[in-house]
């Protein structure tokens, strides 16, 4: 009998690695957010949303077993995320263009990039790279049919790995939700580097 | 008198920023708060960005039930959150601009 190239257990481990990579990026962004005291913009929040949703799909594969629906969730999230990140990249692609007036300018500080760059690239450019990688990795993962065959005897360590992955996903999603609540409240996100709540604005 | 009215409006607008949904809910039951809700609506209620907290709350709730209950329906909730994200994106992005480049 031919051995499967990708067993369900191996697929779960790969999904764990993928989810942790995405959640690691989100936790790494916190370092920049709190070091430079940068309040995320609306487009930044939407990219984080897409990243959490893509990680959610991977964690579902990890917890419940590989399923094309969960891979589809990763793909939809990444397509949405890449749309938002490309939009933000295009907004800042030309520093000699004033997006407020819609006119060219000789002052390169008129349209500065948003936030501090990481390894020379702005965060939204990294977002484009990451979402493109998610799309490619998910498309490749979907090619291995053997991972979708059910395995009756699931090793114990897979269950523990799934619990760890799901717990990390929840804590990242909950902390992001708290941050969004503090920034936006129940109203418009300020989008100008300030907080929505008066007691945070005062500081 | 005019200054007092202006200050009162500014205070109202800050209050709305902090608790817009509560204000709208109160306006539904208290006639004197209706004009406050009117300002809120004119400031952009319905442009979509109001739903950011709700969208993230949906994600967090789905993640919690996936962690504690292994809820299989979580992916549909995440799809709803993504749909809200699309609405927010369409409301926040000004596509009348030419994206900063000459097309």
Coordinates of C-alpha atoms in Angstrom, one line a residue:
Chain A
X1 CA 0.0 0.0 0.0
X2 CA 1.2 3.4 -0.9
X3 CA 2.2 5.6 2.0
X4 CA 0.4 9.0 2.2
X5 CA 2.7 12.0 1.6
X6 CA 0.9 14.2 4.1
X7 CA -0.8 12.4 7.0
X8 CA -3.6 14.2 9.0
X9 CA -1.2 14.5 12.0
X10 CA 1.5 16.1 9.9
X11 CA -1.0 18.5 8.4
X12 CA -2.1 19.5 11.8
X13 CA 1.4 20.2 12.9
X14 CA 2.0 22.3 9.8
X15 CA -1.2 24.2 10.5
X16 CA 0.0 24.8 14.1
X17 CA 3.3 26.2 12.7
X18 CA 1.4 28.4 10.3
X19 CA -1.0 29.7 12.9
X20 CA 1.8 30.4 15.3
X21 CA 3.6 32.4 12.6
X22 CA 0.6 34.6 12.0
X23 CA -0.1 35.1 15.7
X24 CA 3.6 35.7 16.3
X25 CA 3.4 38.6 13.8
X26 CA 0.4 40.0 15.6
X27 CA 2.3 39.8 19.0
X28 CA 5.4 41.3 17.4
X29 CA 3.3 44.3 16.2
X30 CA 2.4 45.0 19.8
X31 CA 6.1 45.7 20.5
X32 CA 6.0 48.4 17.9
X33 CA 2.6 49.7 19.0
X34 CA 3.7 50.1 22.6
X35 CA 7.4 51.1 22.0
X36 CA 6.5 53.9 19.5
X37 CA 3.1 54.5 21.1
X38 CA 1.5 54.2 17.6
X39 CA -2.3 53.7 17.6
X40 CA -3.2 51.5 14.7
X41 CA -5.2 53.0 11.8
X42 CA -8.5 51.6 10.4
X43 CA -6.7 49.8 7.6
X44 CA -4.1 48.4 10.0
X45 CA -7.0 47.0 12.2
X46 CA -8.5 45.4 9.1
X47 CA -5.2 43.7 8.2
X48 CA -5.0 42.4 11.8
X49 CA -8.6 41.2 11.5
X50 CA -7.7 39.3 8.3
X51 CA -4.6 37.9 9.9
X52 CA -6.5 36.6 13.0
X53 CA -9.2 35.1 10.6
X54 CA -6.5 33.3 8.6
X55 CA -4.9 32.0 11.8
X56 CA -8.5 30.9 12.9
X57 CA -8.8 28.7 9.8
X58 CA -5.4 27.1 10.5
X59 CA -6.3 26.5 14.2
X60 CA -9.6 24.9 13.1
X61 CA -7.6 22.5 10.9
X62 CA -5.5 21.8 14.0
X63 CA -8.3 21.3 16.5
X64 CA -11.0 19.6 14.3
X65 CA -8.8 18.0 11.7
X66 CA -7.9 19.2 8.2
X67 CA -11.0 20.2 6.2
X68 CA -11.2 22.1 2.8
X69 CA -13.7 24.5 4.4
X70 CA -11.1 25.7 7.0
X71 CA -8.5 26.1 4.3
X72 CA -11.1 28.1 2.3
X73 CA -11.5 30.4 5.3
X74 CA -7.7 30.9 5.3
X75 CA -7.8 31.8 1.6
X76 CA -10.8 34.2 1.9
X77 CA -9.1 35.9 4.9
X78 CA -5.8 36.3 3.0
X79 CA -7.5 37.6 -0.1
X80 CA -9.3 40.2 2.0
X81 CA -6.1 41.1 3.9
X82 CA -4.0 41.5 0.7
X83 CA -6.7 43.8 -0.7
X84 CA -6.5 46.0 2.3
X85 CA -2.6 46.0 2.5
X86 CA -2.2 46.7 -1.2
X87 CA -4.6 49.6 -0.9
X88 CA -2.6 51.0 2.0
X89 CA 0.7 50.5 0.2
X90 CA -0.7 52.3 -2.9
X91 CA -1.8 55.2 -0.7
X92 CA 1.8 55.8 0.4
X93 CA 3.6 54.6 -2.7
X94 CA 4.3 58.1 -3.9
X95 CA 5.6 60.6 -1.3
X96 CA 5.4 63.4 -3.8
X97 CA 1.6 63.3 -4.0
X98 CA -0.7 65.0 -1.5
X99 CA -3.6 62.6 -1.1
X100 CA -5.6 65.4 0.7
X101 CA -5.5 67.8 -2.2
X102 CA -5.1 65.2 -4.9
X103 CA -2.2 67.2 -6.4
X104 CA 1.5 66.5 -6.9
X105 CA 3.9 68.2 -4.5
X106 CA 7.6 68.8 -4.2
X107 CA 7.6 68.2 -0.4
X108 CA 8.2 64.5 0.3
X109 CA 6.9 64.9 3.8
X110 CA 3.4 65.6 2.6
X111 CA 2.5 61.9 2.3
X112 CA 4.8 60.1 4.8
X113 CA 4.6 56.3 5.3
X114 CA 2.5 55.2 8.3
X115 CA 4.4 53.9 11.3
X116 CA 8.0 52.7 11.7
X117 CA 9.5 50.4 9.1
X118 CA 10.6 46.8 10.0
X119 CA 13.8 45.7 8.3
X120 CA 13.3 48.5 5.8
X121 CA 9.7 47.7 4.8
X122 CA 6.6 49.4 6.2
X123 CA 4.2 47.2 8.1
X124 CA 1.5 47.2 5.4
X125 CA 4.1 46.1 2.8
X126 CA 5.0 43.2 5.2
X127 CA 1.2 42.6 5.3
X128 CA 1.1 42.1 1.5
X129 CA 4.1 39.7 1.7
X130 CA 2.5 37.7 4.5
X131 CA -0.9 37.4 2.9
X132 CA 0.6 36.4 -0.4
X133 CA 2.5 33.7 1.5
X134 CA -0.7 32.5 3.2
X135 CA -2.4 32.2 -0.2
X136 CA 0.5 30.3 -1.7
X137 CA 0.9 28.0 1.3
X138 CA -2.8 27.2 1.6
X139 CA -3.1 26.5 -2.2
X140 CA -0.1 24.0 -1.9
X141 CA -1.6 22.4 1.3
X142 CA -4.9 21.8 -0.5
X143 CA -3.1 19.6 -3.1
X144 CA -2.5 16.8 -0.6
X145 CA -5.7 14.8 -0.4
X146 CA -4.4 12.2 2.0
X147 CA -4.6 14.7 4.9
X148 CA -8.5 14.7 4.6
X149 CA -8.8 10.9 5.3
X150 CA -10.1 10.4 8.8
X151 CA -7.8 8.8 11.4
X152 CA -9.7 7.0 14.2
X153 CA -6.8 6.8 16.7
X154 CA -5.6 10.3 17.3
X155 CA -2.4 10.6 19.2
X156 CA -2.6 12.3 22.6
X157 CA 0.0 14.9 21.8
X158 CA -2.2 16.1 18.9
X159 CA -4.9 17.0 21.3
X160 CA -2.5 18.9 23.6
X161 CA -1.1 20.8 20.6
X162 CA -4.6 21.7 19.5
X163 CA -5.5 23.0 23.0
X164 CA -2.3 25.1 23.1
X165 CA -2.9 26.5 19.6
X166 CA -6.6 27.4 20.4
X167 CA -5.7 29.0 23.7
X168 CA -3.1 31.2 22.1
X169 CA -5.5 32.2 19.3
X170 CA -8.1 33.1 21.9
X171 CA -5.8 35.2 24.0
X172 CA -4.5 37.1 20.9
X173 CA -8.1 37.7 19.6
X174 CA -9.2 38.8 23.1
X175 CA -6.3 41.2 23.5
X176 CA -6.9 42.7 20.1
X177 CA -10.6 43.1 20.9
X178 CA -9.7 44.9 24.1
X179 CA -7.3 47.2 22.1
X180 CA -9.9 47.9 19.5
X181 CA -12.5 48.6 22.2
X182 CA -10.1 51.1 23.8
X183 CA -9.3 52.7 20.5
X184 CA -12.7 52.8 18.9
X185 CA -15.2 52.3 21.7
X186 CA -18.6 51.8 20.2
X187 CA -18.1 54.5 17.6
X188 CA -15.9 55.5 14.8
X189 CA -12.2 54.6 15.0
X190 CA -10.4 58.0 15.4
X191 CA -7.9 57.2 12.6
X192 CA -5.7 60.1 13.6
X193 CA -3.4 58.4 16.2
X194 CA -5.7 59.2 19.1
X195 CA -7.9 57.1 21.4
X196 CA -11.6 57.2 21.4
X197 CA -12.1 57.2 25.2
X198 CA -11.6 60.6 26.9
X199 CA -9.5 59.2 29.8
X200 CA -6.9 57.8 27.3
X201 CA -6.9 61.0 25.2
X202 CA -6.1 63.1 28.2
X203 CA -2.7 61.3 28.9
Chain B
X1 CA -24.9 82.6 24.9
X2 CA -23.6 81.4 21.5
X3 CA -20.3 80.3 23.1
X4 CA -22.2 78.3 25.7
X5 CA -24.2 76.6 23.0
X6 CA -21.1 75.8 21.0
X7 CA -19.4 74.3 24.1
X8 CA -22.4 72.3 24.9
X9 CA -22.3 70.8 21.4
X10 CA -18.7 70.0 21.7
X11 CA -19.3 68.2 25.0
X12 CA -22.1 66.3 23.5
X13 CA -20.0 65.2 20.6
X14 CA -17.3 63.9 23.0
X15 CA -19.9 62.1 24.9
X16 CA -21.1 60.6 21.7
X17 CA -17.6 59.5 20.8
X18 CA -17.3 57.6 24.0
X19 CA -20.7 55.9 24.1
X20 CA -22.4 56.4 20.8
X21 CA -24.5 53.3 20.9
X22 CA -25.6 53.9 24.4
X23 CA -26.6 57.4 23.4
X24 CA -28.6 56.2 20.5
X25 CA -30.3 53.7 22.7
X26 CA -31.1 56.4 25.2
X27 CA -32.4 58.6 22.4
X28 CA -34.9 56.0 21.5
X29 CA -36.5 56.2 24.9
X30 CA -35.8 59.9 25.9
X31 CA -37.0 62.7 23.6
X32 CA -34.5 65.2 24.9
X33 CA -31.6 63.1 23.7
X34 CA -32.8 62.8 20.1
X35 CA -30.9 65.9 18.9
X36 CA -27.7 64.3 20.3
X37 CA -28.4 61.1 18.2
X38 CA -29.0 63.4 15.2
X39 CA -25.5 64.8 15.5
X40 CA -24.1 61.3 15.8
X41 CA -25.8 60.3 12.6
X42 CA -24.6 63.4 10.8
X43 CA -21.0 62.6 12.0
X44 CA -20.9 59.4 10.0
X45 CA -22.9 56.7 11.7
X46 CA -23.3 54.1 9.0
X47 CA -20.0 54.6 7.3
X48 CA -19.1 51.2 8.7
X49 CA -16.2 52.0 11.0
X50 CA -18.6 51.9 14.0
X51 CA -18.6 48.1 13.7
X52 CA -14.9 47.5 14.3
X53 CA -15.4 46.6 18.0
X54 CA -18.3 44.3 17.2
X55 CA -16.2 42.6 14.4
X56 CA -13.3 41.9 16.8
X57 CA -15.7 40.7 19.5
X58 CA -17.2 38.2 17.1
X59 CA -13.7 36.8 16.4
X60 CA -12.8 36.6 20.1
X61 CA -16.1 34.8 20.9
X62 CA -15.6 32.3 18.1
X63 CA -12.0 31.7 19.2
X64 CA -13.2 31.1 22.8
X65 CA -15.8 28.6 21.8
X66 CA -13.3 26.8 19.5
X67 CA -10.9 26.6 22.4
X68 CA -13.3 25.5 25.1
X69 CA -16.0 23.7 23.2
X70 CA -14.3 22.7 19.9
X71 CA -17.2 24.6 18.2
X72 CA -17.4 23.6 14.6
X73 CA -19.6 26.5 13.6
X74 CA -16.9 29.0 14.5
X75 CA -15.8 29.4 10.9
X76 CA -19.2 30.8 9.9
X77 CA -18.9 33.4 12.6
X78 CA -15.5 34.4 11.3
X79 CA -17.0 34.7 7.8
X80 CA -19.5 37.1 9.2
X81 CA -16.7 39.1 10.8
X82 CA -14.9 39.2 7.5
X83 CA -18.0 40.4 5.8
X84 CA -18.3 43.2 8.3
X85 CA -14.6 43.9 7.6
X86 CA -15.4 44.3 3.9
X87 CA -18.2 46.8 4.9
X88 CA -15.8 48.7 7.1
X89 CA -13.2 48.8 4.4
X90 CA -15.7 50.0 1.8
X91 CA -16.8 52.7 4.2
X92 CA -13.3 53.8 5.3
X93 CA -11.6 53.8 1.9
X94 CA -12.0 56.9 -0.3
X95 CA -11.9 55.4 -3.7
X96 CA -12.5 58.8 -5.3
X97 CA -8.8 59.4 -4.8
X98 CA -6.4 58.0 -7.4
X99 CA -4.4 56.0 -4.9
X100 CA -1.6 58.5 -4.9
X101 CA -0.4 57.6 -8.4
X102 CA -1.4 59.0 -11.8
X103 CA -3.5 56.3 -13.5

